[in-house]
PDB file of C-alpha atoms in Angstrom:
ATOM      1  CA  MET A   1      -7.260  53.768  -4.419  1.00 50.00           C
ATOM      2  CA  LYS A   2      -7.397  50.092  -3.601  1.00 52.00           C
ATOM      3  CA  PRO A   3      -4.766  48.751  -1.186  1.00 55.00           C
ATOM      4  CA  ALA A   4      -1.862  46.935  -2.869  1.00 53.00           C
ATOM      5  CA  ALA A   5      -2.784  43.696  -1.027  1.00 53.00           C
ATOM      6  CA  ALA A   6      -6.271  43.745  -2.457  1.00 52.00           C
ATOM      7  CA  ILE A   7      -4.944  44.294  -5.982  1.00 49.00           C
ATOM      8  CA  ALA A   8      -2.521  41.407  -5.565  1.00 51.00           C
ATOM      9  CA  ALA A   9      -5.350  39.167  -4.361  1.00 55.00           C
ATOM     10  CA  VAL A  10      -7.268  39.538  -7.594  1.00 60.00           C
ATOM     11  CA  SER A  11      -4.307  39.462  -9.953  1.00 65.00           C
ATOM     12  CA  PRO A  12      -4.480  36.612 -12.515  1.00 69.00           C
ATOM     13  CA  PRO A  13      -2.087  33.724 -12.028  1.00 71.00           C
ATOM     14  CA  ALA A  14       1.174  33.879 -13.948  1.00 72.00           C
ATOM     15  CA  PRO A  15       0.877  32.091 -17.314  1.00 78.00           C
ATOM     16  CA  ARG A  16       2.441  28.689 -17.552  1.00 77.00           C
ATOM     17  CA  PRO A  17       5.434  28.375 -19.881  1.00 79.00           C
ATOM     18  CA  ALA A  18       4.663  26.832 -23.251  1.00 80.00           C
ATOM     19  CA  PRO A  19       6.028  23.283 -23.628  1.00 79.00           C
ATOM     20  CA  THR A  20       9.200  23.048 -25.628  1.00 77.00           C
ATOM     21  CA  PHE A  21      10.679  19.829 -27.075  1.00 74.00           C
ATOM     22  CA  GLU A  22      14.335  19.002 -27.842  1.00 72.00           C
ATOM     23  CA  PRO A  23      15.313  17.054 -30.978  1.00 71.00           C
ATOM     24  CA  ILE A  24      15.342  13.255 -30.673  1.00 62.00           C
ATOM     25  CA  HIS A  25      18.190  11.000 -31.731  1.00 61.00           C
ATOM     26  CA  THR A  26      17.101   7.409 -31.268  1.00 51.00           C
ATOM     27  CA  ARG A  27      16.322   4.322 -33.348  1.00 57.00           C
ATOM     28  CA  ARG A  28      12.778   4.122 -31.936  1.00 80.00           C
ATOM     29  CA  ALA A  29      11.703   7.660 -32.179  1.00 84.00           C
ATOM     30  CA  PHE A  30       7.956   7.159 -31.388  1.00 86.00           C
ATOM     31  CA  GLU A  31       8.821   5.708 -27.956  1.00 89.00           C
ATOM     32  CA  GLU A  32      11.000   8.691 -27.160  1.00 90.00           C
ATOM     33  CA  ILE A  33       8.272  11.055 -28.332  1.00 92.00           C
ATOM     34  CA  CYS A  34       5.828   9.421 -25.922  1.00 93.00           C
ATOM     35  CA  GLU A  35       8.309   9.752 -23.083  1.00 92.00           C
ATOM     36  CA  ARG A  36       8.942  13.434 -23.877  1.00 92.00           C
ATOM     37  CA  ILE A  37       5.236  14.230 -23.811  1.00 93.00           C
ATOM     38  CA  ARG A  38       4.739  12.240 -20.625  1.00 93.00           C
ATOM     39  CA  ALA A  39       7.635  14.145 -19.030  1.00 93.00           C
ATOM     40  CA  GLN A  40       5.983  17.461 -19.882  1.00 92.00           C
ATOM     41  CA  ILE A  41       2.757  16.214 -18.216  1.00 92.00           C
ATOM     42  CA  ALA A  42       4.646  15.060 -15.159  1.00 92.00           C
ATOM     43  CA  ALA A  43       6.357  18.456 -14.911  1.00 91.00           C
ATOM     44  CA  GLY A  44       2.985  20.223 -15.065  1.00 91.00           C
ATOM     45  CA  THR A  45       3.777  22.015 -18.323  1.00 92.00           C
ATOM     46  CA  LEU A  46       1.039  20.084 -20.037  1.00 93.00           C
ATOM     47  CA  ARG A  47      -2.294  19.618 -18.267  1.00 93.00           C
ATOM     48  CA  PRO A  48      -5.632  18.072 -19.116  1.00 92.00           C
ATOM     49  CA  GLY A  49      -7.341  20.095 -21.848  1.00 92.00           C
ATOM     50  CA  ASP A  50      -4.105  21.550 -23.258  1.00 93.00           C
ATOM     51  CA  LYS A  51      -3.487  21.272 -26.956  1.00 94.00           C
ATOM     52  CA  LEU A  52      -0.132  20.030 -28.271  1.00 94.00           C
ATOM     53  CA  PRO A  53       1.608  22.100 -30.930  1.00 93.00           C
ATOM     54  CA  ALA A  54       0.461  21.500 -34.490  1.00 91.00           C
ATOM     55  CA  GLU A  55       1.820  18.287 -36.040  1.00 91.00           C
ATOM     56  CA  ARG A  56       4.316  20.017 -38.358  1.00 92.00           C
ATOM     57  CA  GLU A  57       5.618  22.352 -35.620  1.00 93.00           C
ATOM     58  CA  LEU A  58       5.943  19.509 -33.056  1.00 93.00           C
ATOM     59  CA  ALA A  59       7.742  17.294 -35.552  1.00 92.00           C
ATOM     60  CA  LEU A  60      10.219  20.110 -36.202  1.00 93.00           C
ATOM     61  CA  GLN A  61      10.823  20.708 -32.487  1.00 92.00           C
ATOM     62  CA  LEU A  62      11.481  17.041 -31.890  1.00 91.00           C
ATOM     63  CA  GLY A  63      13.501  16.578 -35.055  1.00 91.00           C
ATOM     64  CA  VAL A  64      11.464  13.554 -36.133  1.00 91.00           C
ATOM     65  CA  GLY A  65       9.403  12.606 -39.131  1.00 91.00           C
ATOM     66  CA  ARG A  66       5.683  13.138 -39.114  1.00 91.00           C
ATOM     67  CA  ASN A  67       5.015   9.412 -39.464  1.00 92.00           C
ATOM     68  CA  ALA A  68       6.924   8.738 -36.233  1.00 91.00           C
ATOM     69  CA  LEU A  69       5.001  11.504 -34.508  1.00 93.00           C
ATOM     70  CA  ARG A  70       1.660  10.149 -35.711  1.00 93.00           C
ATOM     71  CA  GLU A  71       2.618   6.687 -34.414  1.00 93.00           C
ATOM     72  CA  ALA A  72       3.428   8.184 -31.026  1.00 93.00           C
ATOM     73  CA  LEU A  73       0.171  10.164 -30.827  1.00 93.00           C
ATOM     74  CA  ARG A  74      -1.829   7.054 -31.732  1.00 92.00           C
ATOM     75  CA  SER A  75      -0.017   5.156 -28.982  1.00 91.00           C
ATOM     76  CA  LEU A  76      -0.779   7.917 -26.461  1.00 92.00           C
ATOM     77  CA  GLU A  77      -4.405   7.966 -27.614  1.00 90.00           C
ATOM     78  CA  ILE A  78      -4.744   4.201 -26.990  1.00 86.00           C
ATOM     79  CA  ALA A  79      -3.221   4.793 -23.538  1.00 85.00           C
ATOM     80  CA  GLY A  80      -5.876   7.403 -22.850  1.00 86.00           C
ATOM     81  CA  ILE A  81      -3.365  10.244 -22.497  1.00 91.00           C
ATOM     82  CA  VAL A  82      -4.277  12.278 -25.569  1.00 93.00           C
ATOM     83  CA  ARG A  83      -7.480  12.758 -27.546  1.00 92.00           C
ATOM     84  CA  LEU A  84      -7.129  13.285 -31.298  1.00 92.00           C
ATOM     85  CA  HIS A  85      -9.549  15.514 -33.238  1.00 88.00           C
ATOM     86  CA  LYS A  86      -9.631  16.138 -36.954  1.00 86.00           C
ATOM     87  CA  GLY A  87     -10.634  19.293 -38.747  1.00 79.00           C
ATOM     88  CA  ALA A  88      -9.751  22.974 -38.606  1.00 76.00           C
ATOM     89  CA  LYS A  89     -10.083  23.110 -34.823  1.00 80.00           C
ATOM     90  CA  GLY A  90      -8.650  19.677 -34.325  1.00 85.00           C
ATOM     91  CA  GLY A  91      -5.332  18.485 -32.966  1.00 90.00           C
ATOM     92  CA  ALA A  92      -3.966  16.459 -30.058  1.00 93.00           C
ATOM     93  CA  PHE A  93      -5.378  17.344 -26.610  1.00 94.00           C
ATOM     94  CA  ILE A  94      -4.195  16.131 -23.253  1.00 93.00           C
ATOM     95  CA  GLN A  95      -6.812  14.045 -21.441  1.00 90.00           C
ATOM     96  CA  SER A  96      -7.305  13.550 -17.717  1.00 85.00           C
ATOM     97  CA  GLY A  97      -6.621   9.788 -18.089  1.00 77.00           C
ATOM     98  CA  ASP A  98      -8.818   6.782 -18.724  1.00 75.00           C
ATOM     99  CA  ALA A  99      -9.495   4.621 -15.657  1.00 74.00           C
ATOM    100  CA  ASN A 100     -11.046   1.971 -17.886  1.00 75.00           C
ATOM    101  CA  ARG A 101      -7.574   1.080 -19.125  1.00 79.00           C
ATOM    102  CA  MET A 102      -7.097  -0.806 -15.859  1.00 83.00           C
ATOM    103  CA  ASN A 103     -10.075  -2.996 -16.695  1.00 84.00           C
ATOM    104  CA  ASP A 104      -8.418  -4.056 -20.002  1.00 84.00           C
ATOM    105  CA  VAL A 105      -5.108  -4.799 -18.267  1.00 86.00           C
ATOM    106  CA  VAL A 106      -6.658  -6.985 -15.560  1.00 88.00           C
ATOM    107  CA  ARG A 107      -8.982  -8.736 -18.031  1.00 88.00           C
ATOM    108  CA  ASP A 108      -6.030  -9.521 -20.345  1.00 89.00           C
ATOM    109  CA  MET A 109      -3.957 -10.842 -17.471  1.00 90.00           C
ATOM    110  CA  LEU A 110      -6.825 -13.094 -16.414  1.00 88.00           C
ATOM    111  CA  SER A 111      -7.286 -14.369 -19.965  1.00 86.00           C
ATOM    112  CA  LEU A 112      -3.586 -15.051 -20.295  1.00 88.00           C
ATOM    113  CA  GLY A 113      -3.452 -16.923 -16.977  1.00 89.00           C
ATOM    114  CA  SER A 114      -1.119 -14.409 -15.343  1.00 92.00           C
ATOM    115  CA  ILE A 115      -3.627 -14.006 -12.514  1.00 90.00           C
ATOM    116  CA  SER A 116      -6.411 -16.336 -11.318  1.00 88.00           C
ATOM    117  CA  VAL A 117     -10.047 -15.910 -10.328  1.00 87.00           C
ATOM    118  CA  ALA A 118      -9.080 -16.959  -6.802  1.00 87.00           C
ATOM    119  CA  GLU A 119      -6.622 -14.062  -6.631  1.00 91.00           C
ATOM    120  CA  LEU A 120      -9.204 -11.614  -7.940  1.00 91.00           C
ATOM    121  CA  THR A 121     -11.847 -12.702  -5.424  1.00 90.00           C
ATOM    122  CA  GLU A 122      -9.342 -12.726  -2.553  1.00 92.00           C
ATOM    123  CA  SER A 123      -8.187  -9.234  -3.499  1.00 94.00           C
ATOM    124  CA  ARG A 124     -11.800  -8.104  -3.689  1.00 94.00           C
ATOM    125  CA  LEU A 125     -12.509  -9.272  -0.189  1.00 94.00           C
ATOM    126  CA  HIS A 126      -9.581  -7.405   1.330  1.00 96.00           C
ATOM    127  CA  ILE A 127      -9.952  -4.237  -0.751  1.00 97.00           C
ATOM    128  CA  LEU A 128     -13.675  -3.939   0.064  1.00 97.00           C
ATOM    129  CA  ASP A 129     -12.829  -4.330   3.748  1.00 97.00           C
ATOM    130  CA  LEU A 130     -10.880  -1.090   3.455  1.00 98.00           C
ATOM    131  CA  VAL A 131     -13.501   0.564   1.245  1.00 98.00           C
ATOM    132  CA  VAL A 132     -16.253  -0.214   3.710  1.00 98.00           C
ATOM    133  CA  ARG A 133     -14.246   1.109   6.662  1.00 98.00           C
ATOM    134  CA  LEU A 134     -13.496   4.329   4.783  1.00 98.00           C
ATOM    135  CA  ALA A 135     -17.109   4.665   3.725  1.00 98.00           C
ATOM    136  CA  CYS A 136     -18.174   4.367   7.383  1.00 98.00           C
ATOM    137  CA  GLU A 137     -15.915   7.350   8.107  1.00 98.00           C
ATOM    138  CA  ARG A 138     -16.431   9.451   4.997  1.00 98.00           C
ATOM    139  CA  ALA A 139     -19.776   8.757   3.445  1.00 98.00           C
ATOM    140  CA  THR A 140     -21.964  11.878   3.137  1.00 98.00           C
ATOM    141  CA  ARG A 141     -25.707  11.919   3.402  1.00 98.00           C
ATOM    142  CA  ALA A 142     -25.860  12.155  -0.375  1.00 98.00           C
ATOM    143  CA  ASP A 143     -23.630   9.043  -0.664  1.00 98.00           C
ATOM    144  CA  LEU A 144     -25.895   7.055   1.655  1.00 98.00           C
ATOM    145  CA  ASP A 145     -29.042   8.279  -0.042  1.00 98.00           C
ATOM    146  CA  ALA A 146     -27.674   7.205  -3.437  1.00 98.00           C
ATOM    147  CA  LEU A 147     -27.018   3.729  -2.052  1.00 98.00           C
ATOM    148  CA  GLU A 148     -30.533   3.593  -0.665  1.00 98.00           C
ATOM    149  CA  ALA A 149     -32.006   4.598  -4.045  1.00 98.00           C
ATOM    150  CA  ASN A 150     -29.985   1.850  -5.673  1.00 98.00           C
ATOM    151  CA  ILE A 151     -31.360  -0.692  -3.205  1.00 98.00           C
ATOM    152  CA  ASP A 152     -34.909   0.522  -3.849  1.00 98.00           C
ATOM    153  CA  GLU A 153     -34.352  -0.020  -7.612  1.00 98.00           C
ATOM    154  CA  THR A 154     -32.892  -3.447  -6.889  1.00 97.00           C
ATOM    155  CA  GLU A 155     -36.043  -4.328  -4.989  1.00 97.00           C
ATOM    156  CA  ARG A 156     -38.268  -3.169  -7.878  1.00 97.00           C
ATOM    157  CA  VAL A 157     -36.472  -5.144 -10.593  1.00 96.00           C
ATOM    158  CA  THR A 158     -36.291  -8.225  -8.342  1.00 94.00           C
ATOM    159  CA  ALA A 159     -40.038  -8.131  -7.708  1.00 94.00           C
ATOM    160  CA  ALA A 160     -40.604  -7.832 -11.465  1.00 94.00           C
ATOM    161  CA  GLY A 161     -38.288 -10.807 -12.144  1.00 92.00           C
ATOM    162  CA  ARG A 162     -35.906  -8.651 -14.227  1.00 93.00           C
ATOM    163  CA  TYR A 163     -32.767 -10.331 -12.991  1.00 91.00           C
ATOM    164  CA  LEU A 164     -30.411  -9.102 -15.665  1.00 92.00           C
ATOM    165  CA  GLU A 165     -31.290  -5.564 -14.660  1.00 94.00           C
ATOM    166  CA  ARG A 166     -30.589  -6.585 -11.063  1.00 94.00           C
ATOM    167  CA  VAL A 167     -27.055  -7.454 -12.109  1.00 92.00           C
ATOM    168  CA  GLU A 168     -26.684  -3.936 -13.472  1.00 94.00           C
ATOM    169  CA  CYS A 169     -27.970  -2.617 -10.133  1.00 96.00           C
ATOM    170  CA  SER A 170     -25.287  -4.623  -8.365  1.00 95.00           C
ATOM    171  CA  ARG A 171     -22.587  -3.186 -10.577  1.00 94.00           C
ATOM    172  CA  GLU A 172     -23.840   0.291  -9.776  1.00 97.00           C
ATOM    173  CA  PHE A 173     -24.038  -0.553  -6.064  1.00 98.00           C
ATOM    174  CA  TYR A 174     -20.301  -1.205  -5.880  1.00 97.00           C
ATOM    175  CA  ARG A 175     -19.549   1.911  -7.860  1.00 96.00           C
ATOM    176  CA  LEU A 176     -21.621   3.992  -5.386  1.00 98.00           C
ATOM    177  CA  LEU A 177     -20.017   2.205  -2.393  1.00 98.00           C
ATOM    178  CA  VAL A 178     -16.448   2.934  -3.439  1.00 98.00           C
ATOM    179  CA  ALA A 179     -17.455   6.490  -4.320  1.00 97.00           C
ATOM    180  CA  ALA A 180     -18.521   6.850  -0.704  1.00 98.00           C
ATOM    181  CA  ALA A 181     -14.961   6.013   0.377  1.00 98.00           C
ATOM    182  CA  HIS A 182     -13.746   9.173  -1.467  1.00 98.00           C
ATOM    183  CA  ASN A 183     -10.490   7.636  -2.749  1.00 97.00           C
ATOM    184  CA  GLN A 184      -9.926   7.672  -6.481  1.00 93.00           C
ATOM    185  CA  VAL A 185      -7.238   4.962  -6.479  1.00 94.00           C
ATOM    186  CA  LEU A 186      -9.517   2.527  -4.625  1.00 96.00           C
ATOM    187  CA  ALA A 187     -12.330   3.506  -6.993  1.00 95.00           C
ATOM    188  CA  MET A 188     -10.270   2.493 -10.038  1.00 92.00           C
ATOM    189  CA  ILE A 189      -9.243  -0.837  -8.468  1.00 94.00           C
ATOM    190  CA  VAL A 190     -12.753  -1.737  -7.284  1.00 95.00           C
ATOM    191  CA  ARG A 191     -14.360  -0.809 -10.609  1.00 92.00           C
ATOM    192  CA  SER A 192     -11.820  -2.944 -12.469  1.00 92.00           C
ATOM    193  CA  ILE A 193     -12.279  -6.085 -10.379  1.00 92.00           C
ATOM    194  CA  THR A 194     -16.060  -5.635 -10.139  1.00 91.00           C
ATOM    195  CA  GLU A 195     -16.470  -5.114 -13.836  1.00 89.00           C
ATOM    196  CA  ILE A 196     -14.694  -8.384 -14.684  1.00 88.00           C
ATOM    197  CA  LEU A 197     -16.429 -10.528 -12.066  1.00 88.00           C
ATOM    198  CA  MET A 198     -19.849  -9.066 -12.754  1.00 87.00           C
ATOM    199  CA  GLN A 199     -19.562 -10.130 -16.389  1.00 84.00           C
ATOM    200  CA  PHE A 200     -19.530 -13.714 -15.212  1.00 81.00           C
ATOM    201  CA  VAL A 201     -22.444 -13.142 -12.809  1.00 83.00           C
ATOM    202  CA  TYR A 202     -24.311 -11.635 -15.758  1.00 84.00           C
ATOM    203  CA  GLY A 203     -23.466 -14.635 -17.885  1.00 82.00           C
ATOM    204  CA  ARG A 204     -24.661 -17.033 -15.182  1.00 80.00           C
ATOM    205  CA  VAL A 205     -27.992 -15.209 -14.759  1.00 82.00           C
ATOM    206  CA  ALA A 206     -28.452 -14.937 -18.560  1.00 81.00           C
ATOM    207  CA  ALA A 207     -27.980 -18.746 -18.783  1.00 79.00           C
ATOM    208  CA  GLY A 208     -30.883 -19.233 -16.363  1.00 78.00           C
ATOM    209  CA  GLY A 209     -28.965 -19.427 -13.078  1.00 73.00           C
ATOM    210  CA  LYS A 210     -30.914 -18.718  -9.918  1.00 74.00           C
ATOM    211  CA  PRO A 211     -30.456 -15.169  -8.512  1.00 76.00           C
ATOM    212  CA  GLN A 212     -28.946 -14.846  -5.079  1.00 80.00           C
ATOM    213  CA  PRO A 213     -31.743 -14.954  -2.501  1.00 82.00           C
ATOM    214  CA  LYS A 214     -32.460 -12.186   0.020  1.00 92.00           C
ATOM    215  CA  LEU A 215     -30.150  -9.744  -1.763  1.00 94.00           C
ATOM    216  CA  VAL A 216     -32.305  -6.718  -0.965  1.00 96.00           C
ATOM    217  CA  GLU A 217     -32.506  -7.664   2.703  1.00 96.00           C
ATOM    218  CA  LYS A 218     -28.701  -8.016   2.854  1.00 96.00           C
ATOM    219  CA  ARG A 219     -28.247  -4.691   1.136  1.00 97.00           C
ATOM    220  CA  ARG A 220     -30.574  -2.908   3.598  1.00 98.00           C
ATOM    221  CA  ALA A 221     -28.837  -4.454   6.609  1.00 98.00           C
ATOM    222  CA  PHE A 222     -25.471  -3.401   5.233  1.00 98.00           C
ATOM    223  CA  LEU A 223     -26.695   0.163   4.573  1.00 98.00           C
ATOM    224  CA  ALA A 224     -28.064   0.370   8.110  1.00 98.00           C
ATOM    225  CA  ALA A 225     -24.562  -0.512   9.407  1.00 98.00           C
ATOM    226  CA  LEU A 226     -23.038   2.175   7.161  1.00 98.00           C
ATOM    227  CA  ARG A 227     -25.496   4.778   8.455  1.00 98.00           C
ATOM    228  CA  ALA A 228     -24.711   3.765  12.012  1.00 98.00           C
ATOM    229  CA  ARG A 229     -20.986   4.227  11.212  1.00 98.00           C
ATOM    230  CA  ASP A 230     -20.331   0.681  12.465  1.00 98.00           C
ATOM    231  CA  PRO A 231     -17.281  -0.615  10.470  1.00 98.00           C
ATOM    232  CA  GLU A 232     -17.085  -3.946  12.267  1.00 98.00           C
ATOM    233  CA  LEU A 233     -20.680  -4.894  11.436  1.00 98.00           C
ATOM    234  CA  ALA A 234     -20.546  -3.414   7.950  1.00 98.00           C
ATOM    235  CA  THR A 235     -17.348  -5.287   6.988  1.00 98.00           C
ATOM    236  CA  ARG A 236     -18.698  -8.543   8.460  1.00 98.00           C
ATOM    237  CA  LEU A 237     -21.932  -8.196   6.425  1.00 97.00           C
ATOM    238  CA  MET A 238     -20.015  -7.384   3.246  1.00 97.00           C
ATOM    239  CA  ARG A 239     -17.565 -10.296   3.687  1.00 96.00           C
ATOM    240  CA  SER A 240     -20.441 -12.715   4.220  1.00 95.00           C
ATOM    241  CA  HIS A 241     -22.185 -11.500   1.097  1.00 94.00           C
ATOM    242  CA  LEU A 242     -19.055 -11.579  -1.087  1.00 93.00           C
ATOM    243  CA  ALA A 243     -18.216 -15.137   0.088  1.00 90.00           C
ATOM    244  CA  SER A 244     -21.660 -16.310  -1.122  1.00 88.00           C
ATOM    245  CA  VAL A 245     -21.219 -14.522  -4.464  1.00 85.00           C
ATOM    246  CA  HIS A 246     -17.799 -16.006  -4.972  1.00 83.00           C
ATOM    247  CA  ARG A 247     -19.166 -19.473  -4.230  1.00 82.00           C
ATOM    248  CA  LEU A 248     -21.592 -18.999  -7.096  1.00 76.00           C
ATOM    249  CA  LEU A 249     -18.623 -18.509  -9.464  1.00 73.00           C
ATOM    250  CA  GLU A 250     -16.785 -21.689  -8.342  1.00 71.00           C
ATOM    251  CA  PRO A 251     -18.682 -24.056 -10.784  1.00 67.00           C
ATOM    252  CA  PHE A 252     -17.518 -21.852 -13.628  1.00 60.00           C
ATOM    253  CA  VAL A 253     -13.815 -22.067 -12.729  1.00 59.00           C
ATOM    254  CA  ASP A 254     -11.653 -24.497 -14.705  1.00 52.00           C
ATOM    255  CA  ALA A 255     -10.109 -26.705 -12.015  1.00 45.00           C
ATOM    256  CA  SER A 256      -6.957 -27.208 -14.068  1.00 40.00           C
ATOM    257  CA  THR A 257      -6.187 -23.504 -14.659  1.00 47.00           C
ATOM    258  CA  GLY A 258      -8.132 -21.651 -11.978  1.00 47.00           C
ATOM    259  CA  GLN A 259      -9.634 -19.484 -14.747  1.00 51.00           C
ATOM    260  CA  LEU A 260     -13.152 -18.617 -15.737  1.00 50.00           C
ATOM    261  CA  PRO A 261     -14.130 -19.461 -19.310  1.00 48.00           C
ATOM    262  CA  ALA A 262     -15.109 -16.708 -21.724  1.00 45.00           C
ATOM    263  CA  ALA A 263     -18.342 -15.135 -20.562  1.00 40.00           C
ATOM    264  CA  SER A 264     -20.896 -15.587 -23.274  1.00 34.00           C
ATOM    265  CA  GLY A 265     -23.796 -13.180 -23.308  1.00 32.00           C
ATOM    266  CA  ALA A 266     -22.070 -10.805 -20.825  1.00 31.00           C
TER     267      ALA A 266
END
């Protein structure tokens, strides 16, 4: 017979309790439905991949009409919390979240004048300081090799004069860099700010603007500092590069509002 400890070690985990929902009594039922579902997620009763009860059953549990429930599910879908599927095997499934939602929020705030380009570029400088320092500590060989492959591709498209492709290489470079810091919160923030600013860099290049000189050389020097685990040199090189990129955006900023105009062709 197997020892009791060995049997316990291979026992399956206890099943999670099924989510249950109390009836709702409110004038704006769809908002309360959203809060109830979010509360079940926060409590761990619902996890990514889980399927919500069927529409009719869930409406009965909550004591709401199916129209209010559908409105709530559409709202949660827009927020990236649930994924709706039609058909016999369809339903509402919990998602792991949509980091791209942050891009939309920051872009809307910029368009509405709630934040300025100057604030975005300033934030980018300070956030990437931290990202570079963490990458110096945490980057794996695979992380560094991925950055090197990106720089090699940047060199190829630059030599071929394919400058719009080079912009895409730059976008990917920052994604790989923040991935090397191994912090998902920083990754979301950097991707959001980079995505917005790179649209304007793309628009500038598409309009015939001159590409930044010696980009490949700067990238290789920066990567060498990362490989050497030298945070002081790496942050200094990154700050110098970002300052030159941000200067390229200054002619596009409306002096009266501090905003960038809509990026055509981006």
